[in-house]
Short mmCIF file of C-alpha atoms and ligand atoms in Angstrom, two decimals:
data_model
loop_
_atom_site.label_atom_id
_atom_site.label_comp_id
_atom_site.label_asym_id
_atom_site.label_seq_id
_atom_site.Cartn_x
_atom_site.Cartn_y
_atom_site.Cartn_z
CA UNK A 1 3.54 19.66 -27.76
CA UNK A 2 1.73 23.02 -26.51
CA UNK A 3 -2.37 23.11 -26.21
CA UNK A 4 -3.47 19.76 -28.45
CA UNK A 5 -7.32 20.00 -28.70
CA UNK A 6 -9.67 16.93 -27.22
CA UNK A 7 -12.88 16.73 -27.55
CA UNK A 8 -14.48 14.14 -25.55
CA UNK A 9 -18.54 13.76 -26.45
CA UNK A 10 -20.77 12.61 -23.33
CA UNK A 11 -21.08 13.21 -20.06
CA UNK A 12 -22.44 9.94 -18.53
CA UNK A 13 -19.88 8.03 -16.15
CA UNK A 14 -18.04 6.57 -19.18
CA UNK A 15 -17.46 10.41 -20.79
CA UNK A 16 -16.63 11.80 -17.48
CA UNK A 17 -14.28 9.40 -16.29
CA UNK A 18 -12.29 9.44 -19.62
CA UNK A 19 -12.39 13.34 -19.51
CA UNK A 20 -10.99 13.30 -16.13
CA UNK A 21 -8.30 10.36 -16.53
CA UNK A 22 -7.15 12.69 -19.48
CA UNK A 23 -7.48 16.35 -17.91
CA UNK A 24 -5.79 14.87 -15.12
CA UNK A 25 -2.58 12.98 -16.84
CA UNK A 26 -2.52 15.58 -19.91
CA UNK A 27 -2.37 19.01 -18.51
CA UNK A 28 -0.77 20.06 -21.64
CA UNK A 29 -4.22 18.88 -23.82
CA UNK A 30 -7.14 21.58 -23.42
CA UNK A 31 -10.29 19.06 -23.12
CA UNK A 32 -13.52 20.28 -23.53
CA UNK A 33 -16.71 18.00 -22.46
CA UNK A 34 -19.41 17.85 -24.68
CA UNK A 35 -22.91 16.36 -24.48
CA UNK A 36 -26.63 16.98 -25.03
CA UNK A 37 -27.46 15.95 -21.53
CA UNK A 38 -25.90 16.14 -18.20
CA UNK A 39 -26.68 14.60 -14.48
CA UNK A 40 -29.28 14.09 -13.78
CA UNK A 41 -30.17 13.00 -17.11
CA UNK A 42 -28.12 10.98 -18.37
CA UNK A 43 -28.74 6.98 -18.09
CA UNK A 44 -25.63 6.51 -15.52
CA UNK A 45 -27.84 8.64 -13.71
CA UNK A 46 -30.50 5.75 -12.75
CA UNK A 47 -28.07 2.96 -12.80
CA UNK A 48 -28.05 0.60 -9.83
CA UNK A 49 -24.43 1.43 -9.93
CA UNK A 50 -22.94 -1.78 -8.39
CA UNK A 51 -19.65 -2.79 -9.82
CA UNK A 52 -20.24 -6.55 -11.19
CA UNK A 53 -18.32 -8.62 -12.92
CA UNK A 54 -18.68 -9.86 -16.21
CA UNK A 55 -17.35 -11.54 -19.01
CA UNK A 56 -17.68 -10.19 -23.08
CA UNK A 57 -16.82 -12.88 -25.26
CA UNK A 58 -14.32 -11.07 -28.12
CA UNK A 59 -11.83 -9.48 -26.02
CA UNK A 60 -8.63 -11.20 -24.23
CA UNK A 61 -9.42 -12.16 -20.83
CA UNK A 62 -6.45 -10.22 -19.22
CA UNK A 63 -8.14 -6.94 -20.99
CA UNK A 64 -10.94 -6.90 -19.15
CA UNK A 65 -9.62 -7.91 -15.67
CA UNK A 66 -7.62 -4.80 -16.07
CA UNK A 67 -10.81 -3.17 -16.71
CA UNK A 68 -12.27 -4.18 -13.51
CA UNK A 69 -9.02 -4.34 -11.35
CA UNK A 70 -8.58 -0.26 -12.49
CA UNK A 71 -12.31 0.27 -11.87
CA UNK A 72 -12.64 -1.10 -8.47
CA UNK A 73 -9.18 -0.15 -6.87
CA UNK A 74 -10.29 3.30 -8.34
CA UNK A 75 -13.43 3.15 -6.39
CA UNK A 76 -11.86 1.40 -3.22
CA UNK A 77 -9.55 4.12 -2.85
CA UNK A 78 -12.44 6.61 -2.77
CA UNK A 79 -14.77 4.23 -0.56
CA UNK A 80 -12.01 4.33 2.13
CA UNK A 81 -11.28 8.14 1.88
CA UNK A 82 -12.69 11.38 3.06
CA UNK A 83 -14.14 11.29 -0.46
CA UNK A 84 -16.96 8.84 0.27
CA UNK A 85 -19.35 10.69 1.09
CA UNK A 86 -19.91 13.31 -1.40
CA UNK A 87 -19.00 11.09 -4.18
CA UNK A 88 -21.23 8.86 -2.86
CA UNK A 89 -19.15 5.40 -3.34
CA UNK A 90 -19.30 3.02 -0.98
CA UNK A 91 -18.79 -0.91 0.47
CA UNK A 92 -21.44 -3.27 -0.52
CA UNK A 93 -21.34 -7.08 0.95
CA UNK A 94 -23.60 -9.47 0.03
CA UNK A 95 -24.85 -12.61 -1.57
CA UNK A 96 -25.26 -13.93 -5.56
CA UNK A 97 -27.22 -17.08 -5.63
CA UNK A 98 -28.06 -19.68 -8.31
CA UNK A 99 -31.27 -21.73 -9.12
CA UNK A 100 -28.62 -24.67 -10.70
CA UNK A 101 -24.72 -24.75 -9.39
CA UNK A 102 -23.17 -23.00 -11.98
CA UNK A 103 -20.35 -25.00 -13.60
CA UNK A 104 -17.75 -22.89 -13.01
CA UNK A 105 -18.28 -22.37 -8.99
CA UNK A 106 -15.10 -19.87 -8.99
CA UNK A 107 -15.24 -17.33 -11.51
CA UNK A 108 -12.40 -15.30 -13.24
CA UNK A 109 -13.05 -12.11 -10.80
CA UNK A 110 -13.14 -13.91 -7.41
CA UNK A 111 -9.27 -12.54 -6.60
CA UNK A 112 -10.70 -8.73 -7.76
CA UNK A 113 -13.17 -8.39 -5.29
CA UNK A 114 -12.87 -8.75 -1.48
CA UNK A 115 -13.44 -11.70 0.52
CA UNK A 116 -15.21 -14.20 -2.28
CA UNK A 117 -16.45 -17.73 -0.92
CA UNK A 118 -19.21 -19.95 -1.42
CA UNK A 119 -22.26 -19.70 0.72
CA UNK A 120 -21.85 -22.24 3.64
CA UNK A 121 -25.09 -24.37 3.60
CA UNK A 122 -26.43 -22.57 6.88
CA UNK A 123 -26.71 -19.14 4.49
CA UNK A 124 -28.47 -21.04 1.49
CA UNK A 125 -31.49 -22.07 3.80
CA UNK A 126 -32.41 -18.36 3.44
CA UNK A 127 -32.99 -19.02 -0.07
CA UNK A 128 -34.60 -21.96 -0.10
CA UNK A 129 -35.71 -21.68 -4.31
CA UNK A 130 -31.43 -21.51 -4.59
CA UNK A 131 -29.07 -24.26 -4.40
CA UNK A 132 -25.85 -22.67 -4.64
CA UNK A 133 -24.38 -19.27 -3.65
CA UNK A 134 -21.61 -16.69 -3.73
CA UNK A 135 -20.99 -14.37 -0.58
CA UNK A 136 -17.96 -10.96 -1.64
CA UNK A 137 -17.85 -7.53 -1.37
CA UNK A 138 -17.76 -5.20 -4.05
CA UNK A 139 -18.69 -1.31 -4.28
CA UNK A 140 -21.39 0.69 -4.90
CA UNK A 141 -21.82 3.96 -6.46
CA UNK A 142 -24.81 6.79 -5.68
CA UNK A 143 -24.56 7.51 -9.30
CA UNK A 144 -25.95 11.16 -9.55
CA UNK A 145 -23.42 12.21 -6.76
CA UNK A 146 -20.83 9.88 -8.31
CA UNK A 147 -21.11 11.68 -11.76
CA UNK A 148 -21.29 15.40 -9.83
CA UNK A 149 -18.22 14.71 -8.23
CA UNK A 150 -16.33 13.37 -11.43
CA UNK A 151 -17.48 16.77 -13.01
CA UNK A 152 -16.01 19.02 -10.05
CA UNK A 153 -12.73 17.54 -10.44
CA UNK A 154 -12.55 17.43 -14.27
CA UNK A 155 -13.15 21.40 -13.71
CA UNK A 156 -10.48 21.62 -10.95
CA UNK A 157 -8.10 19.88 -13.46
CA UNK A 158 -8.76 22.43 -15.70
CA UNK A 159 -11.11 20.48 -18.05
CA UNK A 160 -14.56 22.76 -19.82
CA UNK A 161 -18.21 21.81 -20.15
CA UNK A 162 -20.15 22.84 -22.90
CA UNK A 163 -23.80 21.60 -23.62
CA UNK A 164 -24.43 20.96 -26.81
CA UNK A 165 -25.82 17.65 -29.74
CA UNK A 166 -23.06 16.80 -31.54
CA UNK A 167 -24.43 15.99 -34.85
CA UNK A 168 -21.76 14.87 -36.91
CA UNK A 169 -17.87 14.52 -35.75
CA UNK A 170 -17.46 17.23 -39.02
CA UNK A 171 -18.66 19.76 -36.89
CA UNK A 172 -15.59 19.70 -34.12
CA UNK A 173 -12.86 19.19 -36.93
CA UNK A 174 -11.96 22.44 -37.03
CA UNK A 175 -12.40 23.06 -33.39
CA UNK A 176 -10.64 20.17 -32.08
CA UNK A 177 -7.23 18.20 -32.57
CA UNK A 178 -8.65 14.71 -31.02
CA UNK A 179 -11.96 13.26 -30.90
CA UNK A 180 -12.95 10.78 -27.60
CA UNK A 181 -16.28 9.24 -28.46
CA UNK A 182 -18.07 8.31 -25.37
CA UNK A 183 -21.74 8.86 -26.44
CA UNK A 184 -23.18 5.49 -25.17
CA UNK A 185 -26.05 4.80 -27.36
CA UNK A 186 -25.90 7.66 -29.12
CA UNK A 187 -22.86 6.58 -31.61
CA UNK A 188 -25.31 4.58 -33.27
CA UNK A 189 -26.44 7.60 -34.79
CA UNK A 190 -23.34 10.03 -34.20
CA UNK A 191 -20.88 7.27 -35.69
CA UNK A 192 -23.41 5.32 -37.46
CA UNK A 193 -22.11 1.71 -35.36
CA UNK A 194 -25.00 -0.50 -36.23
CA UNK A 195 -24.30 -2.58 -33.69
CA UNK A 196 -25.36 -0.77 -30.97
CA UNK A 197 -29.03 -1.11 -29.24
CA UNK A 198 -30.41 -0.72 -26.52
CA UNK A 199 -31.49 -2.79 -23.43
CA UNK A 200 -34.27 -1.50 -21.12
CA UNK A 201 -33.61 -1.49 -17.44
CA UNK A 202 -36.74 -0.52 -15.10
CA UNK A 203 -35.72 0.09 -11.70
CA UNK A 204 -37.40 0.77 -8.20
CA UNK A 205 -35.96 2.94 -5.13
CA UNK A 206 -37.56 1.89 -2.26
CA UNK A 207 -37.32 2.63 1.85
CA UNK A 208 -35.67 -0.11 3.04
CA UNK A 209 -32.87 0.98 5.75
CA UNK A 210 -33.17 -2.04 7.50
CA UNK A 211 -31.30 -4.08 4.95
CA UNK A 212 -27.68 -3.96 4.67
CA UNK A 213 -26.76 -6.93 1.88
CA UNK A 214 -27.25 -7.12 -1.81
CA UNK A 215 -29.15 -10.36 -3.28
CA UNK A 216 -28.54 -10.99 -6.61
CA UNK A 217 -30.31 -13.72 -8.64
CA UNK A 218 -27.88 -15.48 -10.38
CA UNK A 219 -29.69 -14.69 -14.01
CA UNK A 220 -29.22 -11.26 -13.31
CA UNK A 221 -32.83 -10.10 -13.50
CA UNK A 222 -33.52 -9.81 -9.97
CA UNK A 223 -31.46 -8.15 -7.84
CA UNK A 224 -31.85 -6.05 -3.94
CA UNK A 225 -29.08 -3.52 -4.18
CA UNK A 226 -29.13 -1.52 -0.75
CA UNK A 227 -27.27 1.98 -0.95
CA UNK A 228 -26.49 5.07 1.32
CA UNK A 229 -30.40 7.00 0.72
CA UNK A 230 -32.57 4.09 -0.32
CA UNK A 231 -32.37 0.32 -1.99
CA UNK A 232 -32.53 -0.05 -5.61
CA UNK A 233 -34.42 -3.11 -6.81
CA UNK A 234 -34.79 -4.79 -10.13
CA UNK A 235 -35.12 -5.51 -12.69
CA UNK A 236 -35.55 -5.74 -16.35
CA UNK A 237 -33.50 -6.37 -19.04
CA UNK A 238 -36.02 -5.95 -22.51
CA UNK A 239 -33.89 -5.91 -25.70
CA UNK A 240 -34.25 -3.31 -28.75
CA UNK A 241 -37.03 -1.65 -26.42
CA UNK A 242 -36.62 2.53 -26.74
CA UNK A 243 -39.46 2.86 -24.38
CA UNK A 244 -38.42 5.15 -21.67
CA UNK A 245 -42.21 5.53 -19.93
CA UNK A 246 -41.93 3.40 -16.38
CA UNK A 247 -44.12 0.05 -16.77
CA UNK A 248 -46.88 -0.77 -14.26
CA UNK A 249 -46.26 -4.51 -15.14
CA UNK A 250 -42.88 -4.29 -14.80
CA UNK A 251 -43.20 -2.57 -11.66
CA UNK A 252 -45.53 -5.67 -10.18
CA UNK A 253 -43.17 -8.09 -11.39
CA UNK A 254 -40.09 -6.13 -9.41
CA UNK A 255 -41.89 -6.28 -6.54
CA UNK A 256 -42.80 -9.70 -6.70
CA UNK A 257 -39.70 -11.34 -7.62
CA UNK A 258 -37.52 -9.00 -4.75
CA UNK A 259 -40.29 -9.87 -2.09
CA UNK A 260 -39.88 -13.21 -3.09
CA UNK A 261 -35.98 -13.44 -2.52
CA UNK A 262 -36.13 -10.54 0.74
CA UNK A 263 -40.03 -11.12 1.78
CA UNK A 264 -39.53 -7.79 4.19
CA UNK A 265 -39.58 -6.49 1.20
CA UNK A 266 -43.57 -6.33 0.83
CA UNK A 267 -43.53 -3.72 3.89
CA UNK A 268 -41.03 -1.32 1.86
CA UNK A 269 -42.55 2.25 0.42
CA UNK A 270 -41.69 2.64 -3.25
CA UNK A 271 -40.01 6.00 -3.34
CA UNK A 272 -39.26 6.35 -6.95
CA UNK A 273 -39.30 4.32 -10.44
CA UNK A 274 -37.03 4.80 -13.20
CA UNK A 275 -36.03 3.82 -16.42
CA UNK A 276 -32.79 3.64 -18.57
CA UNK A 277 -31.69 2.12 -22.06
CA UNK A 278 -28.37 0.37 -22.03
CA UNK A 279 -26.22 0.86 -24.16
CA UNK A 280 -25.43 -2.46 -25.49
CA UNK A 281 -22.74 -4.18 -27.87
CA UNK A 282 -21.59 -7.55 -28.31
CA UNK A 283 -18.15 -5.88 -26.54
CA UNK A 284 -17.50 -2.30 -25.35
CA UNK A 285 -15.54 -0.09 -28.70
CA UNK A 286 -12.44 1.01 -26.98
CA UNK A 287 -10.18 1.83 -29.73
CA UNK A 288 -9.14 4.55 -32.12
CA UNK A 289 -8.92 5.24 -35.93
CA UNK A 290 -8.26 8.30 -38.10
CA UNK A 291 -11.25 9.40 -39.82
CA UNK A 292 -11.48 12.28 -42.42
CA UNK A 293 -13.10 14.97 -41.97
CA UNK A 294 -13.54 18.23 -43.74
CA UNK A 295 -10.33 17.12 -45.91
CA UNK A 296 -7.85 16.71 -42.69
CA UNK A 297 -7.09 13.55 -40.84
CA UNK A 298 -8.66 13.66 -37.36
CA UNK A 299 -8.07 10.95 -34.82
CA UNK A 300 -11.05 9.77 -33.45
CA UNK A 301 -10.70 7.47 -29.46
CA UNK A 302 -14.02 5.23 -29.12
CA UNK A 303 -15.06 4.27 -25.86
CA UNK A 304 -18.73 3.08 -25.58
CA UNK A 305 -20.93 0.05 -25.41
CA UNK A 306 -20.38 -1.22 -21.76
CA UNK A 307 -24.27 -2.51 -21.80
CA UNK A 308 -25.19 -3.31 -18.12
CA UNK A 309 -21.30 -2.92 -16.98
CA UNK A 310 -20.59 1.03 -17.36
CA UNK A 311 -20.21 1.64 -13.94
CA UNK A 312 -18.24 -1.04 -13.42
CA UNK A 313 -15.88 -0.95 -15.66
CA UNK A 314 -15.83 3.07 -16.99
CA UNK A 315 -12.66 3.80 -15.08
CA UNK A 316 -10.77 0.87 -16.41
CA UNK A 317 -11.79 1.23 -19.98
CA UNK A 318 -10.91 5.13 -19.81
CA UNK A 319 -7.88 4.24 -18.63
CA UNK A 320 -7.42 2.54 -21.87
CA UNK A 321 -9.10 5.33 -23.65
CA UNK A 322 -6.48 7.86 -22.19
CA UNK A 323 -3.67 5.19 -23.87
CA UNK A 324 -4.79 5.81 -26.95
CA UNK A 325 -5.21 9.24 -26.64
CA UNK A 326 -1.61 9.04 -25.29
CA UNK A 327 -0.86 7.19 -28.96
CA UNK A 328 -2.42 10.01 -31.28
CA UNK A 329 -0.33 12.84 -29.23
CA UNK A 330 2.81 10.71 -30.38
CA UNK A 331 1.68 9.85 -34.05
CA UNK A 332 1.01 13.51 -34.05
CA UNK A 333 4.66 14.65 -33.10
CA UNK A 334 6.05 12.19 -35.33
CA UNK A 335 3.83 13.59 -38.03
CA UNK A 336 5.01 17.70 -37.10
CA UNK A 337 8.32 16.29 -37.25
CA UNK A 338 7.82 15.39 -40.99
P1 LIG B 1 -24.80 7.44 -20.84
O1 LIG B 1 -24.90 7.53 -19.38
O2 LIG B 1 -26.03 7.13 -21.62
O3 LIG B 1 -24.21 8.81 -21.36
C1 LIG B 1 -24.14 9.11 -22.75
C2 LIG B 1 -23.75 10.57 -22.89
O4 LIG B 1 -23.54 10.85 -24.27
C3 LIG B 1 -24.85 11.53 -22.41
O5 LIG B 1 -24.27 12.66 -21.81
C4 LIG B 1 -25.53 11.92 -23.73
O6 LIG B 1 -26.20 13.17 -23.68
C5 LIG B 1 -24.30 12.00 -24.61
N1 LIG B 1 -24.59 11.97 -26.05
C6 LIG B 1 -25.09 10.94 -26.76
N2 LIG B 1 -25.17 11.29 -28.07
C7 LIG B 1 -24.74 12.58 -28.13
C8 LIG B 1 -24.60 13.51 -29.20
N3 LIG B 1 -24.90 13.19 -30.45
N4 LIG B 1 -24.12 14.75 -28.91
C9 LIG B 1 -23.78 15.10 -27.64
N5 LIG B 1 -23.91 14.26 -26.60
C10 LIG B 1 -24.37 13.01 -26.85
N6 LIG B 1 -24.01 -0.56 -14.80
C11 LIG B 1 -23.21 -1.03 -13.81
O7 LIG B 1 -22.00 -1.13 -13.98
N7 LIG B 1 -23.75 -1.40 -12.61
C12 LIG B 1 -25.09 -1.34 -12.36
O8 LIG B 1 -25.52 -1.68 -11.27
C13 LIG B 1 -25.95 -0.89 -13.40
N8 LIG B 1 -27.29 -0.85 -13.23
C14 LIG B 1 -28.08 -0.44 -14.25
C15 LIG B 1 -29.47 -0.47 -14.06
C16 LIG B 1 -30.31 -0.05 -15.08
C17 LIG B 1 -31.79 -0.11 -14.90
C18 LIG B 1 -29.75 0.46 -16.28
C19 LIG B 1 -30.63 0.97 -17.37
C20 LIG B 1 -28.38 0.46 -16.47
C21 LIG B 1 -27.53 -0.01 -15.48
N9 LIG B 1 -26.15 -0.07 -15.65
C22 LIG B 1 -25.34 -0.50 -14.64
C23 LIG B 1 -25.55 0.26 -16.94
C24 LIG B 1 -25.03 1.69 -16.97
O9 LIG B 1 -26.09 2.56 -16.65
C25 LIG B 1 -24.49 2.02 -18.37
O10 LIG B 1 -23.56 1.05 -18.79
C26 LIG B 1 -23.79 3.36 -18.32
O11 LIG B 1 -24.66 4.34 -17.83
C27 LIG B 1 -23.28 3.77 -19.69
O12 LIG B 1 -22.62 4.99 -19.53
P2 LIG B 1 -22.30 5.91 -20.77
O13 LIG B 1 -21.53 7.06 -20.23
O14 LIG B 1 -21.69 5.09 -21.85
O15 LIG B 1 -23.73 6.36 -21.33
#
């Protein structure tokens, strides 16, 4: 089948890395990226973009290890190449630690990532508000340069960029053979999902080159993520908040609760603040349906909703995205066939 249509909405690191995982494996498809906004604008932009695990309660376990086993051998492979740099993904080591020993003490990831163990008792004293601890690696993306770079080589596989508010998915039906739907938190209004809000993050970058390790609070809410140009530190996590406007009191209370777990930190320079709305859902929509439009049957591929996890887990969910995109071309030939 010659020159199929797709239409993938959003350009954030869940829309690009679907539009490349397709460009790439499809060269037959003409894809065409759409979105409103672009880097640096976009709320992958300002994540802390460390890949880290988690756990959504509706969808099969083995799912979403395949999620995160795609995402981070994706990202390993370009950590250890001559990529690195410019795609800005790197290594991160470090340390999660708990206020109560959790009662699972080995999770489900702790054969994805590198090197998991529990914190020997000589690396708790560090933390002495923290009883328990996890020490791994995992990766970390720079995500502005991270999102460039997925943009250069959707264009080098032949992919187009068009910026532009989709208001309705009526308006691409005649343009387009195949809808992907990656517009975070905008398919509450561009698909009308009512089960979509968002979650506001506030995050610091501050001048910290002296530390190496990521701390992570256990609760998620604090966190010291160190990265190639400057450490991110957080954070917040405010549901059904749409305030985008960076929070003085938030910005105390970062500071606070970091310097508290990395005290050095009271000596850093804040270089920037930043906030971003999650897109949240009870579980990321990765699936497809035929929807009509203008009187013809258009498929339609959903992949959005990955909440605090899109970095993490945007390659290995548009891996699944390009499956199903994979499952419309054949429902299509059937259909010609007819
Ligand atoms: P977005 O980046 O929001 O992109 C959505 C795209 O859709 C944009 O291009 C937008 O313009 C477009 N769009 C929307 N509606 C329309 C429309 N109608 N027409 C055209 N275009 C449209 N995740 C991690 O995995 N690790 C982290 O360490 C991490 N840290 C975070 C820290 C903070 C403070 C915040 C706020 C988030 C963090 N996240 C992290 C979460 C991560 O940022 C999100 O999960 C991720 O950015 C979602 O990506 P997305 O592509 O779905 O959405």
């Amino acid at each position: 089948m010659k020159h199929v249509r797709v239409a993938v909405v959003g350009a954030g690191v869940v829309g690009l890395s679907t539009a490349v995982c397709i460009a790439e494996a499809l060269p037959h498809c003409s894809v065409t990226l759409l979105a409103e906004k672009f880097s640096p604008d976009t709320t992958s932009d300002g994540a802390a973009g460390i890949l880290w695990p988690v756990t959504f309660p509706d969808i099969p376990l083995e799912r979403q290890r395949s999620w995160l086993k795609d995402s981070f051998d994706h990202l390993l492979a370009i950590a250890q190449s001559q990529h690195s740099p410019e795609a800005g993904v790197m290594l991160s080591s470090g340390w999660t630690i708990f206020k109560e020993v959790p009662a699972n003490k080995k999770p489900h990831f702790s054969d994805l990532v590198i090197g998991f163990r529990n914190m020997t008792d000589n690396e708790m004293k560090r933390f002495p508000d923290h009883k328990f601890g996890h020490a791994f690696t995992t990766l970390k993306c720079e995500c502005s340069s991270y999102l460039l770079w997925l943009e250069k080589r959707f264009r080098k596989a032949g992919g187009q960029v068009e910026k532009r508010k989709v208001n309705n998915l009526q308006e691409l039906s005649d343009s387009y053979d195949i809808i992907v739907n990656c517009s975070g938190l905008g398919s509450k209004t561009l698909v009308g999902d009512s089960e979509v809000y968002p979650v506001r993050g506030q995050v610091l970058k501050v001048e910290a080159p002296w530390l190496k390790h990521f701390i992570r609070d256990g609760d998620g809410k604090t966190y010291i993520y160190p990265g190639i140009h400057s450490v991110t530190i957080g954070g917040t996590r405010q549901e059904d908040d749409w305030r985008l406007e960076v929070d003085k009191g938030d910005t105390q209370g970062i500071l606070e609760r970091c310097s508290q777990l990395e005290p050095s930190l009271s000596k850093a320079k804040v270089l920037s603040e930043w906030v971003g709305l999650r897109p949240s859902r009870k579980c990321p929509r990765v699936e497809r349906e035929v929807v009509r439009l203008q009187g013809r049957s258009v498929p339609v591929v959903h992949n959005y909703g990955h909440g605090a996890w899109g970095v993490t887990l945007a390659w290995g969910t548009a891996q699944d995205a390009l499956g199903l995109v994979r499952q419309c071309l054949h429902e299509m030939k059937l259909q010609a066939k007819l």
